[in-house]
């Protein structure tokens, strides 16, 4: 009897040991180190398009075929990002599609709403592409001092957003707008207002996806300043 009991105890111990040595199936996979690099690289890629597209001959306002052409480019880039989601998607990211789709919808939507003011769309896409990307890089590199309203964001990221995006947005607004009737000062007002509002939106602690809140803030900033601030300031 004692022998059978000892054998049973040994079998139980070996079984428990085998179970403990098996890795749990729900173990969280560590996030890939290069995923954020590729994500930000693809995020900034559309920001180069206005610098190229504005060099092409185009009507003012844009005609339907030109609007469709730009829309097709936006769709292709969006599908590319979605196809590569295994590389660029963050762990446990539940709003990936909303984040991805809000980017082109806001930019292309502004084009269709204001085909005679394509500088609006240029400003929005540059702010989305390079402002948000610069905030990430600046925050990672120099982000020791955190924002009082959001400890996950830093002053370095906030100012990196503005310092990089504002000059590029101003340049594009001035070049694309109907010069010389649109002055550099008016371009500066519209671009800087949009950039600052977008930087504030990016820094807010909220569950709303970055692309949506930054894009909407940039759109409201550039459109609102053109129709409200510029006439008020003469």
Coordinates of N, CA and C in Angstrom, one line a residue:
X1 N 0.8 -1.2 0.0 CA 0.0 0.0 0.0 C 0.9 1.3 0.0
X2 N 1.9 1.2 0.8 CA 2.8 2.4 0.9 C 3.5 2.7 -0.4
X3 N 3.8 1.6 -1.1 CA 4.5 1.7 -2.4 C 3.5 2.3 -3.4
X4 N 2.3 1.9 -3.5 CA 1.3 2.5 -4.4 C 1.1 4.0 -4.1
X5 N 1.1 4.3 -2.8 CA 0.8 5.7 -2.4 C 2.0 6.6 -2.8
X6 N 3.2 6.0 -2.6 CA 4.4 6.8 -3.0 C 4.4 7.0 -4.5
X7 N 4.1 6.0 -5.3 CA 4.0 6.1 -6.8 C 3.0 7.2 -7.2
X8 N 1.8 7.1 -6.5 CA 0.8 8.1 -6.8 C 1.2 9.5 -6.5
X9 N 1.9 9.7 -5.4 CA 2.4 11.0 -5.0 C 3.5 11.5 -6.0
X10 N 4.3 10.6 -6.5 CA 5.4 11.0 -7.4 C 4.8 11.4 -8.8
X11 N 3.8 10.7 -9.2 CA 3.1 11.0 -10.5 C 2.4 12.4 -10.4
X12 N 1.8 12.6 -9.3 CA 1.1 13.9 -9.1 C 2.1 15.1 -9.1
X13 N 3.3 14.9 -8.4 CA 4.3 15.9 -8.4 C 4.9 16.2 -9.8
X14 N 5.1 15.1 -10.6 CA 5.6 15.3 -11.9 C 4.6 16.0 -12.8
X15 N 3.3 15.7 -12.6 CA 2.2 16.3 -13.4 C 2.2 17.8 -13.1
X16 N 2.2 18.2 -11.8 CA 2.2 19.6 -11.4 C 3.4 20.4 -11.9
X17 N 4.6 19.7 -11.9 CA 5.8 20.3 -12.4 C 5.6 20.6 -13.9
X18 N 5.1 19.7 -14.7 CA 4.9 19.8 -16.1 C 3.9 21.0 -16.4
X19 N 2.9 21.1 -15.6 CA 1.9 22.1 -15.8 C 2.5 23.5 -15.6
X20 N 3.3 23.6 -14.5 CA 3.9 24.9 -14.1 C 4.9 25.3 -15.1
X21 N 5.6 24.4 -15.8 CA 6.6 24.7 -16.8 C 6.1 25.1 -18.1
X22 N 4.8 24.9 -18.4 CA 4.2 25.3 -19.6 C 3.8 26.8 -19.6
X23 N 4.3 27.5 -20.6 CA 4.0 29.0 -20.6 C 2.5 29.2 -20.9
X24 N 2.0 30.2 -20.2 CA 0.5 30.5 -20.4 C 0.3 31.0 -21.8
X25 N -0.9 30.6 -22.4 CA -1.2 30.9 -23.8 C -1.6 32.4 -23.9
X26 N -2.0 33.0 -22.8 CA -2.5 34.4 -22.9 C -1.4 35.4 -22.6
X27 N -0.1 35.0 -22.6 CA 1.0 35.8 -22.3 C 1.0 37.0 -23.3
X28 N 1.2 38.2 -22.8 CA 1.2 39.4 -23.7 C 2.5 39.4 -24.5
X29 N 2.4 39.5 -25.8 CA 3.6 39.6 -26.6 C 4.3 40.9 -26.6
X30 N 5.6 41.0 -26.3 CA 6.2 42.3 -26.2 C 6.1 43.1 -27.5
X31 N 5.9 44.4 -27.4 CA 5.7 45.2 -28.6 C 7.0 45.3 -29.4
X32 N 6.9 45.1 -30.7 CA 8.1 45.2 -31.5 C 8.8 46.6 -31.4
X33 N 10.1 46.6 -31.3 CA 10.8 47.8 -31.2 C 10.7 48.7 -32.4
X34 N 10.6 48.1 -33.6 CA 10.6 48.9 -34.8 C 9.2 49.3 -35.3
X35 N 8.1 48.9 -34.6 CA 6.8 49.1 -35.1 C 6.5 50.6 -35.1
X36 N 6.9 51.3 -34.0 CA 6.5 52.7 -33.9 C 7.3 53.5 -35.0
X37 N 8.5 53.1 -35.3 CA 9.3 53.7 -36.3 C 8.6 53.7 -37.7
X38 N 8.2 52.5 -38.1 CA 7.5 52.3 -39.3 C 6.1 53.0 -39.3
X39 N 5.5 53.0 -38.2 CA 4.2 53.7 -38.0 C 4.3 55.2 -38.3
X40 N 5.3 55.8 -37.6 CA 5.5 57.2 -37.8 C 6.0 57.6 -39.2
X41 N 6.8 56.7 -39.8 CA 7.3 56.9 -41.1 C 6.2 57.0 -42.1
X42 N 5.3 56.0 -42.1 CA 4.1 56.0 -42.9 C 3.2 57.1 -42.6
X43 N 3.1 57.5 -41.4 CA 2.2 58.6 -41.0 C 2.7 59.9 -41.6
X44 N 4.0 60.1 -41.7 CA 4.5 61.3 -42.3 C 4.6 61.4 -43.8
X45 N 4.5 60.2 -44.4 CA 4.6 60.1 -45.9 C 3.6 61.0 -46.6
X46 N 2.3 61.0 -46.2 CA 1.4 61.9 -47.0 C 1.7 63.4 -46.9
X47 N 2.5 63.8 -45.9 CA 2.9 65.2 -45.8 C 3.8 65.7 -46.9
X48 N 4.4 64.7 -47.6 CA 5.2 65.1 -48.8 C 4.4 65.4 -50.0
X49 N 3.2 64.9 -50.1 CA 2.4 65.0 -51.3 C 2.0 66.4 -51.7
X50 N 1.6 67.3 -50.7 CA 1.3 68.7 -51.2 C 2.5 69.4 -51.9
X51 N 3.7 69.1 -51.4 CA 4.9 69.7 -52.0 C 5.1 69.3 -53.5
X52 N 4.6 68.1 -53.8 CA 4.7 67.6 -55.1 C 3.4 67.9 -55.9
X53 N 2.3 67.8 -55.4 CA 1.0 68.0 -56.1 C 0.9 69.5 -56.5
X54 N 1.3 70.4 -55.7 CA 1.2 71.8 -56.0 C 2.1 72.2 -57.1
X55 N 3.1 71.4 -57.5 CA 3.9 71.8 -58.6 C 3.3 71.4 -59.9
X56 N 2.3 70.5 -59.9 CA 1.6 70.1 -61.1 C 0.6 71.1 -61.5
X57 N 0.4 71.3 -62.8 CA -0.7 72.2 -63.3 C -2.0 71.8 -62.8
X58 N -2.8 72.8 -62.3 CA -4.1 72.5 -61.7 C -5.0 73.7 -61.9
X59 N -6.3 73.4 -61.9 CA -7.3 74.5 -62.0 C -7.5 75.1 -60.6
X60 N -8.1 76.3 -60.6 CA -8.5 76.9 -59.3 C -9.9 77.5 -59.5
X61 N -10.9 77.0 -59.0 CA -10.9 75.8 -58.0 C -10.6 74.5 -58.7
X62 N -10.3 73.5 -57.9 CA -10.0 72.2 -58.5 C -11.3 71.6 -59.1
X63 N -11.1 71.0 -60.3 CA -12.2 70.4 -61.0 C -12.4 68.9 -60.4
X64 N -13.5 68.3 -60.8 CA -13.9 67.0 -60.3 C -12.8 66.0 -60.5
X65 N -12.2 66.0 -61.8 CA -11.2 64.9 -62.1 C -10.0 65.1 -61.2
X66 N -9.6 66.3 -60.8 CA -8.5 66.5 -60.0 C -8.8 66.1 -58.5
X67 N -10.0 66.3 -58.1 CA -10.4 65.9 -56.8 C -10.4 64.4 -56.7
X68 N -10.9 63.7 -57.7 CA -10.9 62.3 -57.8 C -9.5 61.7 -57.8
X69 N -8.6 62.4 -58.5 CA -7.2 61.9 -58.5 C -6.6 62.0 -57.1
X70 N -6.8 63.0 -56.4 CA -6.2 63.2 -55.1 C -6.9 62.1 -54.1
X71 N -8.2 61.9 -54.3 CA -8.9 61.0 -53.5 C -8.4 59.6 -53.7
X72 N -8.1 59.2 -54.9 CA -7.5 57.9 -55.2 C -6.2 57.7 -54.5
X73 N -5.3 58.7 -54.6 CA -4.0 58.6 -53.9 C -4.2 58.4 -52.4
X74 N -5.2 59.1 -51.8 CA -5.4 59.0 -50.4 C -5.9 57.6 -50.1
X75 N -6.8 57.0 -50.9 CA -7.3 55.7 -50.7 C -6.2 54.7 -50.8
X76 N -5.3 54.8 -51.8 CA -4.2 53.9 -51.9 C -3.3 53.9 -50.7
X77 N -2.9 55.1 -50.2 CA -2.0 55.2 -49.1 C -2.7 54.6 -47.8
X78 N -4.0 54.8 -47.7 CA -4.8 54.3 -46.5 C -4.8 52.8 -46.6
X79 N -5.1 52.2 -47.7 CA -5.1 50.8 -47.9 C -3.7 50.2 -47.6
X80 N -2.6 50.9 -48.0 CA -1.3 50.4 -47.7 C -1.1 50.3 -46.2
X81 N -1.5 51.4 -45.5 CA -1.3 51.4 -44.0 C -2.1 50.2 -43.4
X82 N -3.3 50.0 -43.9 CA -4.2 48.9 -43.3 C -3.5 47.6 -43.6
X83 N -3.0 47.4 -44.8 CA -2.4 46.1 -45.2 C -1.2 45.8 -44.3
X84 N -0.5 46.9 -43.9 CA 0.7 46.7 -43.1 C 0.5 46.8 -41.6
X85 N -0.8 46.6 -41.2 CA -1.1 46.8 -39.8 C -0.4 45.8 -38.9
X86 N 0.0 44.7 -39.4 CA 0.8 43.8 -38.6 C 2.1 44.4 -38.1
X87 N 2.6 45.4 -38.9 CA 3.9 46.0 -38.6 C 3.7 47.3 -37.8
X88 N 2.6 48.0 -38.1 CA 2.4 49.4 -37.5 C 1.4 49.4 -36.4
X89 N 0.6 48.4 -36.3 CA -0.5 48.5 -35.3 C 0.1 48.3 -33.9
X90 N -0.3 49.1 -32.9 CA 0.2 49.0 -31.6 C -0.5 47.9 -30.8
X91 N 0.1 47.3 -29.8 CA -0.5 46.3 -29.0 C -1.8 46.8 -28.4
X92 N -2.8 46.0 -28.4 CA -4.1 46.3 -27.8 C -4.7 47.6 -28.3
X93 N -4.4 47.9 -29.5 CA -5.0 49.1 -30.2 C -6.4 48.8 -30.7
X94 N -7.4 49.3 -30.1 CA -8.8 49.0 -30.4 C -9.4 49.9 -31.5
X95 N -8.8 51.1 -31.7 CA -9.4 52.1 -32.6 C -8.5 52.2 -33.8
X96 N -7.8 51.2 -34.3 CA -6.9 51.3 -35.4 C -7.6 51.8 -36.7
X97 N -8.7 51.2 -37.0 CA -9.4 51.7 -38.2 C -9.9 53.1 -38.1
X98 N -10.4 53.5 -37.0 CA -10.8 54.9 -36.8 C -9.6 55.9 -36.9
X99 N -8.5 55.5 -36.3 CA -7.3 56.3 -36.4 C -6.8 56.4 -37.9
X100 N -6.9 55.3 -38.6 CA -6.4 55.2 -39.9 C -7.3 56.0 -40.9
X101 N -8.6 55.8 -40.8 CA -9.5 56.4 -41.7 C -9.8 57.9 -41.5
X102 N -9.6 58.4 -40.2 CA -9.9 59.8 -39.9 C -8.9 60.7 -40.6
X103 N -7.7 60.2 -40.8 CA -6.6 61.0 -41.4 C -7.0 61.4 -42.8
X104 N -7.3 60.5 -43.8 CA -7.6 60.9 -45.1 C -9.0 61.5 -45.2
X105 N -10.0 61.1 -44.4 CA -11.3 61.7 -44.5 C -11.3 63.2 -44.2
X106 N -10.6 63.6 -43.2 CA -10.5 65.0 -42.9 C -9.8 65.8 -44.0
X107 N -8.7 65.3 -44.5 CA -7.9 66.0 -45.5 C -8.7 66.1 -46.8
X108 N -9.2 64.9 -47.3 CA -9.9 64.9 -48.6 C -11.2 65.6 -48.4
X109 N -11.9 65.5 -47.3 CA -13.1 66.2 -47.1 C -13.0 67.7 -47.2
X110 N -11.9 68.2 -46.7 CA -11.7 69.7 -46.8 C -11.5 70.1 -48.3
X111 N -10.9 69.2 -49.1 CA -10.7 69.5 -50.5 C -12.1 69.5 -51.2
X112 N -12.9 68.6 -50.9 CA -14.2 68.6 -51.6 C -15.1 69.7 -51.1
X113 N -15.0 70.1 -49.8 CA -15.8 71.2 -49.3 C -15.3 72.5 -49.8
X114 N -14.0 72.7 -50.0 CA -13.4 73.9 -50.4 C -12.4 73.7 -51.6
X115 N -13.0 73.4 -52.7 CA -12.1 73.1 -53.9 C -11.3 74.3 -54.4
X116 N -11.8 75.5 -54.0 CA -11.1 76.7 -54.4 C -10.1 77.2 -53.4
X117 N -10.0 76.4 -52.3 CA -9.0 76.8 -51.2 C -8.2 75.5 -50.8
X118 N -7.5 75.0 -51.8 CA -6.7 73.8 -51.5 C -5.6 74.0 -50.5
X119 N -5.3 75.3 -50.2 CA -4.3 75.5 -49.2 C -4.8 75.0 -47.8
X120 N -6.1 75.0 -47.6 CA -6.7 74.5 -46.4 C -6.2 73.0 -46.2
X121 N -6.4 72.2 -47.2 CA -6.0 70.8 -47.1 C -4.5 70.6 -47.0
X122 N -3.8 71.5 -47.7 CA -2.3 71.4 -47.6 C -1.9 71.6 -46.1
X123 N -2.4 72.6 -45.5 CA -2.1 72.9 -44.1 C -2.5 71.7 -43.2
X124 N -3.7 71.2 -43.4 CA -4.1 70.1 -42.5 C -3.2 68.9 -42.6
X125 N -2.9 68.5 -43.9 CA -2.1 67.3 -44.0 C -0.7 67.5 -43.5
X126 N -0.1 68.6 -43.7 CA 1.2 68.9 -43.2 C 1.3 68.9 -41.6
X127 N 0.2 69.5 -41.0 CA 0.2 69.4 -39.6 C 0.0 68.0 -39.0
X128 N -0.9 67.3 -39.7 CA -1.1 65.9 -39.3 C 0.1 65.1 -39.4
X129 N 0.8 65.2 -40.5 CA 2.0 64.4 -40.9 C 3.2 64.8 -40.0
X130 N 3.6 66.0 -40.1 CA 4.9 66.4 -39.5 C 4.7 67.0 -38.0
X131 N 3.6 67.5 -37.7 CA 3.4 68.0 -36.4 C 3.3 66.9 -35.4
X132 N 2.4 65.9 -35.7 CA 2.3 64.8 -34.8 C 3.5 63.9 -34.7
X133 N 4.2 63.7 -35.9 CA 5.4 63.0 -35.9 C 6.6 63.7 -35.1
X134 N 6.6 65.0 -35.2 CA 7.7 65.7 -34.5 C 7.4 65.7 -33.0
X135 N 6.1 65.8 -32.6 CA 5.8 65.7 -31.2 C 6.3 64.4 -30.6
X136 N 6.1 63.3 -31.3 CA 6.6 62.0 -30.9 C 8.1 62.0 -30.7
X137 N 8.8 62.4 -31.7 CA 10.3 62.4 -31.7 C 10.8 63.3 -30.6
X138 N 10.3 64.6 -30.6 CA 10.8 65.5 -29.6 C 10.5 65.0 -28.2
X139 N 9.3 64.5 -28.0 CA 9.0 64.0 -26.6 C 9.8 62.8 -26.2
X140 N 10.2 61.9 -27.1 CA 11.0 60.8 -26.8 C 12.5 61.2 -26.5
X141 N 12.9 62.2 -27.3 CA 14.3 62.6 -27.2 C 14.6 63.6 -26.0
X142 N 13.7 64.6 -25.8 CA 13.9 65.6 -24.8 C 12.8 65.8 -23.8
X143 N 11.9 64.8 -23.7 CA 10.6 65.0 -23.0 C 10.7 64.7 -21.5
X144 N 11.6 65.4 -20.8 CA 11.7 65.2 -19.3 C 10.6 66.0 -18.6
X145 N 10.4 67.3 -19.0 CA 9.4 68.1 -18.4 C 8.0 67.9 -18.9
X146 N 7.1 67.3 -18.1 CA 5.8 66.9 -18.5 C 4.8 68.1 -18.5
X147 N 3.8 68.0 -19.3 CA 2.7 69.0 -19.3 C 1.9 68.9 -18.1
X148 N 1.5 70.0 -17.5 CA 0.7 70.0 -16.3 C -0.7 69.3 -16.4
X149 N -1.2 69.4 -17.7 CA -2.6 68.9 -17.9 C -2.5 67.4 -18.5
X150 N -1.3 66.9 -18.7 CA -1.2 65.6 -19.2 C 0.2 65.0 -19.0
X151 N 0.4 64.2 -17.9 CA 1.7 63.7 -17.6 C 2.3 62.8 -18.6
X152 N 1.5 62.3 -19.5 CA 2.0 61.4 -20.6 C 2.6 62.2 -21.7
X153 N 2.4 63.5 -21.8 CA 3.0 64.4 -22.8 C 4.0 65.3 -22.2
X154 N 4.9 65.9 -23.1 CA 5.9 66.8 -22.6 C 5.9 68.1 -23.3
X155 N 6.6 69.1 -22.7 CA 6.7 70.4 -23.3 C 7.6 70.3 -24.6
X156 N 8.6 69.4 -24.5 CA 9.4 69.2 -25.7 C 8.6 68.7 -26.9
X157 N 7.7 67.8 -26.7 CA 6.9 67.3 -27.7 C 5.9 68.4 -28.2
X158 N 5.4 69.1 -27.3 CA 4.4 70.2 -27.6 C 5.1 71.2 -28.5
X159 N 6.2 71.7 -28.1 CA 6.9 72.8 -28.9 C 7.5 72.2 -30.2
X160 N 7.9 70.9 -30.2 CA 8.4 70.3 -31.4 C 7.3 70.3 -32.5
X161 N 6.1 70.0 -32.0 CA 5.0 70.0 -32.9 C 4.9 71.4 -33.6
X162 N 4.9 72.4 -32.9 CA 4.7 73.8 -33.4 C 5.9 74.2 -34.2
X163 N 7.1 74.0 -33.7 CA 8.3 74.5 -34.4 C 8.5 73.9 -35.8
X164 N 8.1 72.6 -35.9 CA 8.3 71.9 -37.2 C 7.1 72.2 -38.1
X165 N 5.9 72.1 -37.6 CA 4.7 72.2 -38.5 C 4.3 73.6 -38.9
X166 N 4.5 74.6 -38.0 CA 4.1 76.0 -38.4 C 4.8 76.5 -39.6
X167 N 6.1 76.5 -39.7 CA 6.8 77.0 -40.9 C 6.4 76.3 -42.2
X168 N 6.2 75.0 -42.1 CA 5.9 74.2 -43.3 C 4.5 74.6 -43.7
X169 N 3.6 74.7 -42.8 CA 2.2 75.0 -43.1 C 2.1 76.4 -43.6
X170 N 2.9 77.4 -43.1 CA 2.9 78.8 -43.6 C 3.4 78.8 -45.0
X171 N 4.4 78.1 -45.2 CA 5.0 78.1 -46.6 C 4.0 77.6 -47.6
X172 N 3.4 76.5 -47.3 CA 2.4 75.9 -48.2 C 1.2 76.8 -48.4
X173 N 0.7 77.3 -47.4 CA -0.5 78.2 -47.5 C -0.1 79.4 -48.4
X174 N 1.0 80.0 -48.2 CA 1.4 81.2 -49.0 C 1.6 80.8 -50.5
X175 N 2.3 79.6 -50.7 CA 2.6 79.2 -52.1 C 1.4 78.8 -52.9
X176 N 0.5 78.1 -52.2 CA -0.7 77.5 -52.9 C -1.8 78.6 -53.0
X177 N -1.9 79.5 -52.1 CA -3.0 80.5 -52.2 C -2.8 81.4 -53.3
X178 N -3.8 82.2 -53.6 CA -3.7 83.1 -54.8 C -2.9 84.3 -54.5
X179 N -1.5 84.1 -54.6 CA -0.6 85.3 -54.4 C -0.6 86.2 -55.6
X180 N -0.4 87.5 -55.4 CA 0.0 88.2 -54.2 C -1.2 88.7 -53.4
X181 N -2.5 88.3 -53.7 CA -3.6 88.8 -53.0 C -3.6 88.3 -51.6
X182 N -3.0 87.1 -51.3 CA -2.9 86.6 -50.0 C -1.5 86.9 -49.5
X183 N -1.4 87.7 -48.5 CA -0.1 88.1 -48.0 C 0.5 87.1 -47.1
X184 N 1.8 87.2 -46.9 CA 2.6 86.3 -46.0 C 2.0 86.4 -44.6
X185 N 1.7 87.6 -44.2 CA 1.2 87.7 -42.8 C -0.2 87.0 -42.6
X186 N -1.0 87.1 -43.6 CA -2.3 86.3 -43.5 C -2.1 84.8 -43.5
X187 N -1.1 84.4 -44.3 CA -0.8 83.0 -44.4 C -0.2 82.5 -43.0
X188 N 0.6 83.4 -42.4 CA 1.2 83.1 -41.1 C 0.1 83.0 -40.0
X189 N -0.9 83.9 -40.1 CA -2.0 83.8 -39.1 C -2.8 82.5 -39.2
X190 N -3.1 82.1 -40.4 CA -3.9 80.9 -40.6 C -3.1 79.7 -40.3
X191 N -1.9 79.6 -40.7 CA -1.1 78.4 -40.5 C -0.7 78.2 -39.0
X192 N -0.3 79.3 -38.3 CA 0.1 79.2 -36.9 C -1.1 78.9 -36.0
X193 N -2.2 79.6 -36.3 CA -3.5 79.3 -35.6 C -3.8 77.8 -35.6
X194 N -3.8 77.3 -36.8 CA -4.2 75.9 -37.0 C -3.2 75.0 -36.3
X195 N -1.9 75.3 -36.4 CA -0.8 74.5 -35.8 C -1.0 74.5 -34.2
X196 N -1.1 75.7 -33.7 CA -1.2 75.8 -32.2 C -2.5 75.0 -31.7
X197 N -3.6 75.2 -32.3 CA -4.8 74.5 -31.9 C -4.6 73.0 -32.1
X198 N -4.0 72.5 -33.1 CA -3.7 71.1 -33.3 C -2.7 70.6 -32.3
X199 N -1.7 71.4 -31.9 CA -0.8 70.9 -30.9 C -1.5 70.8 -29.5
X200 N -2.4 71.7 -29.2 CA -3.1 71.6 -28.0 C -4.0 70.3 -28.0
X201 N -4.7 70.1 -29.1 CA -5.5 68.9 -29.3 C -4.7 67.7 -29.1
X202 N -3.5 67.6 -29.7 CA -2.7 66.4 -29.6 C -2.2 66.2 -28.1
X203 N -2.1 67.2 -27.3 CA -1.6 67.1 -26.0 C -2.7 66.7 -25.0
X204 N -3.9 66.8 -25.3 CA -5.0 66.5 -24.4 C -5.1 65.1 -24.1
X205 N -5.4 64.8 -22.8 CA -5.5 63.4 -22.4 C -7.0 63.0 -22.6
X206 N -7.2 62.2 -23.7 CA -8.5 61.8 -24.0 C -8.5 60.5 -24.8
X207 N -9.5 59.7 -24.8 CA -9.6 58.5 -25.5 C -9.8 58.7 -27.0
X208 N -10.2 59.9 -27.4 CA -10.4 60.2 -28.8 C -9.1 60.1 -29.6
X209 N -9.1 59.4 -30.7 CA -7.8 59.1 -31.5 C -7.1 60.4 -31.9
X210 N -5.8 60.4 -31.9 CA -5.0 61.5 -32.3 C -5.3 62.1 -33.6
X211 N -5.4 61.3 -34.6 CA -5.6 61.8 -36.0 C -7.0 62.5 -36.1
X212 N -8.0 62.1 -35.4 CA -9.3 62.7 -35.4 C -9.2 64.1 -34.8
X213 N -8.7 64.1 -33.6 CA -8.8 65.4 -32.8 C -7.7 66.4 -33.4
X214 N -6.6 65.9 -33.8 CA -5.6 66.8 -34.4 C -6.1 67.3 -35.8
X215 N -6.6 66.4 -36.6 CA -7.1 66.8 -37.9 C -8.3 67.8 -37.8
X216 N -9.2 67.6 -36.9 CA -10.3 68.5 -36.7 C -9.9 69.8 -36.2
X217 N -8.9 69.8 -35.3 CA -8.4 71.1 -34.7 C -7.7 71.9 -35.8
X218 N -6.9 71.2 -36.6 CA -6.2 71.9 -37.7 C -7.2 72.5 -38.7
X219 N -8.2 71.7 -39.0 CA -9.2 72.2 -40.0 C -10.0 73.4 -39.5
X220 N -10.4 73.3 -38.3 CA -11.2 74.4 -37.7 C -10.3 75.6 -37.5
X221 N -9.0 75.4 -37.2 CA -8.0 76.5 -37.1 C -7.8 77.3 -38.4
X222 N -7.5 76.5 -39.4 CA -7.1 77.2 -40.7 C -8.4 77.8 -41.4
X223 N -9.5 77.1 -41.3 CA -10.7 77.6 -42.0 C -11.3 78.8 -41.1
X224 N -11.3 78.6 -39.8 CA -11.9 79.6 -39.0 C -11.0 80.9 -39.0
X225 N -9.7 80.8 -39.0 CA -8.9 82.0 -39.0 C -9.0 82.7 -40.3
X226 N -9.2 81.9 -41.4 CA -9.3 82.6 -42.7 C -10.6 83.4 -42.9
X227 N -11.6 82.8 -42.4 CA -12.9 83.5 -42.5 C -13.3 84.5 -41.4
X228 N -12.6 84.3 -40.2 CA -12.9 85.2 -39.1 C -11.7 86.1 -38.7
X229 N -10.5 85.5 -38.5 CA -9.4 86.4 -38.0 C -8.9 87.3 -39.1
X230 N -8.7 86.8 -40.3 CA -8.1 87.6 -41.4 C -8.9 88.8 -41.7
X231 N -10.3 88.7 -41.9 CA -11.1 89.9 -42.1 C -11.0 90.9 -40.9
X232 N -11.0 90.4 -39.7 CA -11.0 91.2 -38.5 C -9.7 92.0 -38.5
X233 N -8.6 91.4 -38.8 CA -7.3 92.0 -38.8 C -6.9 92.8 -40.0
X234 N -7.9 92.8 -41.0 CA -7.7 93.6 -42.2 C -6.8 93.0 -43.2

